[in-house]
XYZ file of C-alpha atoms in Angstrom:
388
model
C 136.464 165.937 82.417
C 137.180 164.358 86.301
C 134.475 166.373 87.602
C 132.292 164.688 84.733
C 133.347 161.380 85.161
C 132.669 162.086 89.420
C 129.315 163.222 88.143
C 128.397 159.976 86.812
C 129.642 158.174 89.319
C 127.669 159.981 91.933
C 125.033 159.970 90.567
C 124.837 155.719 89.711
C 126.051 155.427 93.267
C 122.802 157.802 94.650
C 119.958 156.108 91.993
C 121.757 152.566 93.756
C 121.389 153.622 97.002
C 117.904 154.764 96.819
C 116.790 151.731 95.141
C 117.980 149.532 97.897
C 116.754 151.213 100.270
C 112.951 151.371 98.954
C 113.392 147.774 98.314
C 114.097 147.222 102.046
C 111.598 149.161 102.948
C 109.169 147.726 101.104
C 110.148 143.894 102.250
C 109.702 145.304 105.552
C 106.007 146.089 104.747
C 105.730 142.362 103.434
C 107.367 141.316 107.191
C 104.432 142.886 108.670
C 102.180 141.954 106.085
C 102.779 138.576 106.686
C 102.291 138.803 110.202
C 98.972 140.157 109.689
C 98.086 137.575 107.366
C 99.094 135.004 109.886
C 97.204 136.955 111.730
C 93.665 136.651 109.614
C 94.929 133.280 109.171
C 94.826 132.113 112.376
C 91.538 133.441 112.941
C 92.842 135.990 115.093
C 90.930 139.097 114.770
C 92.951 142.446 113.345
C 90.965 144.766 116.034
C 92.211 142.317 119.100
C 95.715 143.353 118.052
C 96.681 146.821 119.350
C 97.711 148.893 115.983
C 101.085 150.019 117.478
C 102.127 145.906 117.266
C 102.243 146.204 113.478
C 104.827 149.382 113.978
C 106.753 147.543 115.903
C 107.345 144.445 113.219
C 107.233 146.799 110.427
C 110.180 148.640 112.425
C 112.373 145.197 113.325
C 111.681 144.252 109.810
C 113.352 146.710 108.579
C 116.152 146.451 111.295
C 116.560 142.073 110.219
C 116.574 143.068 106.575
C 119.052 145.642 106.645
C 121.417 143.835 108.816
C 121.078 140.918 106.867
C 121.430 142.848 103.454
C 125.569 143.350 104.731
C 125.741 139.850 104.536
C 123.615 138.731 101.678
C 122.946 141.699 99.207
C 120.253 141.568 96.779
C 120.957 140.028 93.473
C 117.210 140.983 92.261
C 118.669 144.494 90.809
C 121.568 141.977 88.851
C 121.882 141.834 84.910
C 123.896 138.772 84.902
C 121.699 136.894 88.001
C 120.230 133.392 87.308
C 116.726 132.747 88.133
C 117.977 130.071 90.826
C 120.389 132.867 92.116
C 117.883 135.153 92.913
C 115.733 132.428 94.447
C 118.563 131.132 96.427
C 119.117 134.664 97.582
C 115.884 135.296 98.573
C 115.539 132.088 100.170
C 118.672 131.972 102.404
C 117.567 136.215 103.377
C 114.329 135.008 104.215
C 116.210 132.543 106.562
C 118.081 135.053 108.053
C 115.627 136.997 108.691
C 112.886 134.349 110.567
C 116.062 133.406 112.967
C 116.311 136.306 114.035
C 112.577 137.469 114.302
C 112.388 134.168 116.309
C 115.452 134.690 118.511
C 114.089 138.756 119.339
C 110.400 137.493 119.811
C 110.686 135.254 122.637
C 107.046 133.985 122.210
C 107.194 130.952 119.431
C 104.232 130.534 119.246
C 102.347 129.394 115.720
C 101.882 132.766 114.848
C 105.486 133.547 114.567
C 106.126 130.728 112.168
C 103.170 130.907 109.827
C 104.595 134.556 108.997
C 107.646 133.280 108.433
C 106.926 130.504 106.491
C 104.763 133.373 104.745
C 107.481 135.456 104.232
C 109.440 132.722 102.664
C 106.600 132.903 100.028
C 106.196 135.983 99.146
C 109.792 137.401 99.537
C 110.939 134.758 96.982
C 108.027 135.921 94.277
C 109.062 139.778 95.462
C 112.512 138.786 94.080
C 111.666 137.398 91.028
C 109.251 140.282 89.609
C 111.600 142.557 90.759
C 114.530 140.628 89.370
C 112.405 140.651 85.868
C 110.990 144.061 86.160
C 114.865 145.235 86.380
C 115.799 142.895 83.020
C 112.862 144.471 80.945
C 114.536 147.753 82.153
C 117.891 147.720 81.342
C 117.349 145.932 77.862
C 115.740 149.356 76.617
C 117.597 151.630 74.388
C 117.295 154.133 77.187
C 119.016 152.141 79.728
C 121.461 149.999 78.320
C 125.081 150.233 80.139
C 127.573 151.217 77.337
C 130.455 149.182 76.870
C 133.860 148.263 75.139
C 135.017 145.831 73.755
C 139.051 145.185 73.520
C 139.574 142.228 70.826
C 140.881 140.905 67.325
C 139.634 139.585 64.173
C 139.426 135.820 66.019
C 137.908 136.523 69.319
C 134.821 138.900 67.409
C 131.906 136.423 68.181
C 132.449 137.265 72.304
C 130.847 140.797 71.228
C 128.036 138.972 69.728
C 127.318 136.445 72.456
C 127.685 139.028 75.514
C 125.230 141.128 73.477
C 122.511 138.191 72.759
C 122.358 137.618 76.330
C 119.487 139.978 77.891
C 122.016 141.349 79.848
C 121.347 144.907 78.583
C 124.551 145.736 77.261
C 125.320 147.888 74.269
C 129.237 147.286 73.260
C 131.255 149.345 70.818
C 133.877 146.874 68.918
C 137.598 148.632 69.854
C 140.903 146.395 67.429
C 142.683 149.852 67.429
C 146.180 150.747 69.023
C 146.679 151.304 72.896
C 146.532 155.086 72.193
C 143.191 155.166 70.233
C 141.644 153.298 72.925
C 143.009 155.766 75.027
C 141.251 158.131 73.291
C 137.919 157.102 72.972
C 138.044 155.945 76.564
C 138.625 159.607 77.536
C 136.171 161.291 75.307
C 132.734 158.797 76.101
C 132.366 159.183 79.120
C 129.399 157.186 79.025
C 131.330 154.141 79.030
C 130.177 152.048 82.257
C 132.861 149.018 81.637
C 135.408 148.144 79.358
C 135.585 143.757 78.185
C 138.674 142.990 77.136
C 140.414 139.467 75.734
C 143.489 139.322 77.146
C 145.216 137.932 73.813
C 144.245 140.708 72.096
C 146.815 143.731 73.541
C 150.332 143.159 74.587
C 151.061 142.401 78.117
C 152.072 146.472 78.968
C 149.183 148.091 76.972
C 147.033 145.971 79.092
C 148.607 147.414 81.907
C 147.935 150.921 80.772
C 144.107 149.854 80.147
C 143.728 148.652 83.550
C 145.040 151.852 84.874
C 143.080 154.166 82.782
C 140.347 151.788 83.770
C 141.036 152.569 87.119
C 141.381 155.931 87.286
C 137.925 156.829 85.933
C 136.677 154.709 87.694
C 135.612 151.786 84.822
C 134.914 148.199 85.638
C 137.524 145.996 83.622
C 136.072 142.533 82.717
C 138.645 140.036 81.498
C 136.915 137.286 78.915
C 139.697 134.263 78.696
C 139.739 132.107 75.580
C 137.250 129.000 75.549
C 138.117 125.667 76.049
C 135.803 123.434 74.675
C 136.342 120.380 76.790
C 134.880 122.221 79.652
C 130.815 121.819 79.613
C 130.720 123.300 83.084
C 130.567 126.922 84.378
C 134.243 127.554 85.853
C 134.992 129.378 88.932
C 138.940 131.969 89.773
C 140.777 130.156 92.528
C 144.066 131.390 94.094
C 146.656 128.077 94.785
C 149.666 129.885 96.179
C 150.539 132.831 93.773
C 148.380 131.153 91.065
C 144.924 131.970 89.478
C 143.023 128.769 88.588
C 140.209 128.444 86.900
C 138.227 125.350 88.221
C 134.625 124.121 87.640
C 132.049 125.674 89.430
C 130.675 124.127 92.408
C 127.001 122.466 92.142
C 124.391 124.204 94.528
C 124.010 121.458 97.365
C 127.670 121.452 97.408
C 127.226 124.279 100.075
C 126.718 123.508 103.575
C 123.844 126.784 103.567
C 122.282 125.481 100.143
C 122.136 121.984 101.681
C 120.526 123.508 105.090
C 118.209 125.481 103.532
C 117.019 122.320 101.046
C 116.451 120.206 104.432
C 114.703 123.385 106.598
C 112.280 123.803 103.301
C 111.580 119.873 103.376
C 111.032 120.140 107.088
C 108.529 122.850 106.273
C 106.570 121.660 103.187
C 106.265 118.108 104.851
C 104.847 119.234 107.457
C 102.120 120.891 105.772
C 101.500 118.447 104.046
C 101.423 115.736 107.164
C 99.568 117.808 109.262
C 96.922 119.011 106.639
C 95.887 117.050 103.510
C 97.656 113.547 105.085
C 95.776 112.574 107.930
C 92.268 113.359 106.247
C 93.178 111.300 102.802
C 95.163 108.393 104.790
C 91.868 108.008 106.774
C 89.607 108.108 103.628
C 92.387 105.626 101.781
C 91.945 103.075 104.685
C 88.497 102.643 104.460
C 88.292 102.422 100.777
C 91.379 100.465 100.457
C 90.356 97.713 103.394
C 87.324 97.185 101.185
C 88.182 96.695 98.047
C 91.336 94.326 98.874
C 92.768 92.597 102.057
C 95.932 92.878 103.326
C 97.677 96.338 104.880
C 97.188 99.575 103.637
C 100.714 100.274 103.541
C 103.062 98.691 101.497
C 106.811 99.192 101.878
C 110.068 99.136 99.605
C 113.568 99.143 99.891
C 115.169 102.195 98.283
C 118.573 103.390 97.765
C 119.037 106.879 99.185
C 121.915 109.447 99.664
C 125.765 107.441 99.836
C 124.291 104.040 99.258
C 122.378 104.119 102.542
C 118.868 102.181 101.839
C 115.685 102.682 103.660
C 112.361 101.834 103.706
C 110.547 103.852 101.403
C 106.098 103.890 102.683
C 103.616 103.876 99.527
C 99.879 103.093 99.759
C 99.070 99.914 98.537
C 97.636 99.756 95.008
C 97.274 95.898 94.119
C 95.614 92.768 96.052
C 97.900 91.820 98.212
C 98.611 88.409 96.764
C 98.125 88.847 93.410
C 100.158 86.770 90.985
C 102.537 88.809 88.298
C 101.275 90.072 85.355
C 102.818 90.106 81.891
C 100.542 93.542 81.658
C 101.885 96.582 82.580
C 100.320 99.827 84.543
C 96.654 99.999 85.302
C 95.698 97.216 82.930
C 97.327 94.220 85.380
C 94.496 92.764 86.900
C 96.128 92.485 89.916
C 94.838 96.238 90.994
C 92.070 96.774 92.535
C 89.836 99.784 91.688
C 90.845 102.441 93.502
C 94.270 101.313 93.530
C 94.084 102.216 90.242
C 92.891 105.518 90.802
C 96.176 105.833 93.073
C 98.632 105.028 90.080
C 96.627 107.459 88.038
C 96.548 110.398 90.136
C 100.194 109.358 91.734
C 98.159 109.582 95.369
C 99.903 106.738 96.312
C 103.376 108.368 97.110
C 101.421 110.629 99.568
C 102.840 108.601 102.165
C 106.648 109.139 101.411
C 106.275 113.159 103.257
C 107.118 110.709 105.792
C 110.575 109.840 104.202
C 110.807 113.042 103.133
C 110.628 114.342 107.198
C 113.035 111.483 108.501
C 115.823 112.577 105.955
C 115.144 109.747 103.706
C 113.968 111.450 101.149
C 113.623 115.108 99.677
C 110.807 116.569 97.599
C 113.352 118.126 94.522
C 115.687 115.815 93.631
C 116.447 112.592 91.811
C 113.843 109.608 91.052
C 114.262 107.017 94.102
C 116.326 103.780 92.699
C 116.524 100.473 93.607
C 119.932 98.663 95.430
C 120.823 97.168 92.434
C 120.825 100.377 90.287
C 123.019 102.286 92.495
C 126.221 101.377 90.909
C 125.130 102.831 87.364
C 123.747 105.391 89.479
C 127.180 106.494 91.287
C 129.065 106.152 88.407
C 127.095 108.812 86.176
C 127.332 111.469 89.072
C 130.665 111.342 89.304
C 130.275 112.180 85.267
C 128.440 115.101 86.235
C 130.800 116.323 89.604
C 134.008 115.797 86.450
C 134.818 119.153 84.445
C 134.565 116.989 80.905
């Protein structure tokens, strides 16, 4: 029966292994792929690049993503990942990986950082198929990960929520005496991982689970009671000798989430600035300078992170001294015509990329207020940072 149970467990730790390590090699191919898109991109010609340069980044890709993976392992192959998880992941390894392509590759040229912005791209949609492809597998009959479940008459509806979840799980309902669940443990040796509510079993025969749990080699998964003044995910913390459940942290409450938010506004600003901006901005001068007098620029002062305000750049969409009107949107007289083409299409915030590239601003995130609303403002997102 050991030798069975070693079986198993050799063979879910091989069929792991090898599927990390195609998946690395294939997100090496994308490295190089994006480099020869960036490449074609560039208009640089595939035949003016000797062939033995794509070897090379198809061989450090593989080096970055494999040193990287020790430090941020792939939650694509995850039944219990988040969508934003995954993306996070794949985000903060595609990071990883363009600092250190940058730091090896001492030329910085634009090639380098079209492929990486590139590879931000397409590692990030990689992820996310995969991430689906392996959801869709393990919710079939053939692959579900068998389970028990340790719990009484009151604590039955945990079986049925873990097993609405697509989380691929196929539980077997266990109320019997320490020794039966000895028993069964010992002769399915199927069993992946064993839930158990802790109120449920005595202190000792959970102590006796947890070793039997242990010694062939069973996850244990400990489901606490509820409480239902908590509407927030919570989070184990040690204080001292003390486990403490606390709610879970929001995302930008990380220094790398937060880094990563501010490189990716960087980024998309700067495509934007560099590329649709300037040609629009130049077309929206000329039309606007027609139609109406005055500057083609209009600004406003916002409220931003803390309190801080700023000046927040729109283009201008009504004459410049035109009197208030009682009407609201596009039928105030006071716009002009293509200012009302502006509201309509919402071409008018083009101009706050700007904000968005001085730190002002950011392109996800919450709708810009005015001074005066900030107090409301602050008070309901300290409601949301509370556990109740």
């Amino acid at each position: 029966m050991q030798k069975e149970t070693t079986h198993i467990s050799a063979r879910h730790k091989t069929q792991h292994w090898l599927r990390n390590s195609l998946t690395l090699l294939a997100e090496a191919f994308i490295w190089a792929g994006c480099v020869y898109a960036a490449t074609l991109l560039l208009g640089i010609k595939a035949g003016d690049v000797h062939p033995f340069i794509w070897f090379v980044h198809l061989g450090w890709g593989l080096v970055f993503l494999v040193v990287v993976s020790h430090f941020i392992p792939n939650n694509a192959y995850s039944r219990t990942a988040r969508r934003d998880e995954v993306i996070a992941c794949a985000m903060k390894t595609a990071l990883a990986v363009s600092v250190l392509a940058l730091a090896v590759f001492t030329e910085r040229n634009s090639l380098q950082f079209l492929s990486c912005l590139l590879f931000f791209i397409v590692l990030t949609v990689e992820r996310l198929i995969l991430n689906g492809w392996f959801i869709r597998y393990c919710t079939q009959s053939a692959h579900l990960e068998h389970g028990v479940l340790i719990c009484n008459e009151e604590t039955i509806w945990q079986q049925q929520a873990l097993q609405q979840n697509t989380y691929g799980l196929k539980l077997t309902r266990l109320t019997e005496t320490e020794q039966a669940i000895t028993e069964y443990l010992t002769a399915h040796l199927e069993t992946e991982s064993v839930y158990c509510v802790p109120s449920a079993l005595p202190a000792t025969e959970l102590e006796t689970i947890a070793h039997l749990c242990r010694e062939q080699g069973l996850v244990l998964h400990l489901l606490p009671q509820p409480v239902s003044a908590l509407n927030k995910e919570m989070r184990r913390e040690c204080r001292g000798t003390i486990s403490v459940l606390s709610p879970t942290k929001l995302p930008l409450q990380s220094f790398v989430n937060r880094l990563v938010k501010r490189l990716t506004d960087i980024v998309l600003s700067l495509l934007v600035l560099l590329t649709v901006f300037p040609i629009f901005a130049a077309f929206a001068f000329v039309i606007i300078k027609r139609q109406s007098r005055g500057p083609v620029l209009v600004t406003r002062h916002m409220c931003g992170m803390n309190g801080k305000t700023f000046q927040c750049l729109t283009f201008r969409t009504r004459h410049y001294e035109a009197a208030p009107s009682f009407l609201d949107g596009i039928n105030d007289p006071g716009y002009f015509q293509f200012g009302k083409f502006l509201m309509r299409t919402k071409l008018e915030l083009l101009p706050q990329f700007l904000c968005v590239l001085w730190g002002n601003m950011t392109i996800v995130g919450s709708q810009m207020m005015r001074p005066e609303h900030y107090t409301d403002y602050r008070r309901e997102l300290k409601q949301l940072f509370a556990s109740g």
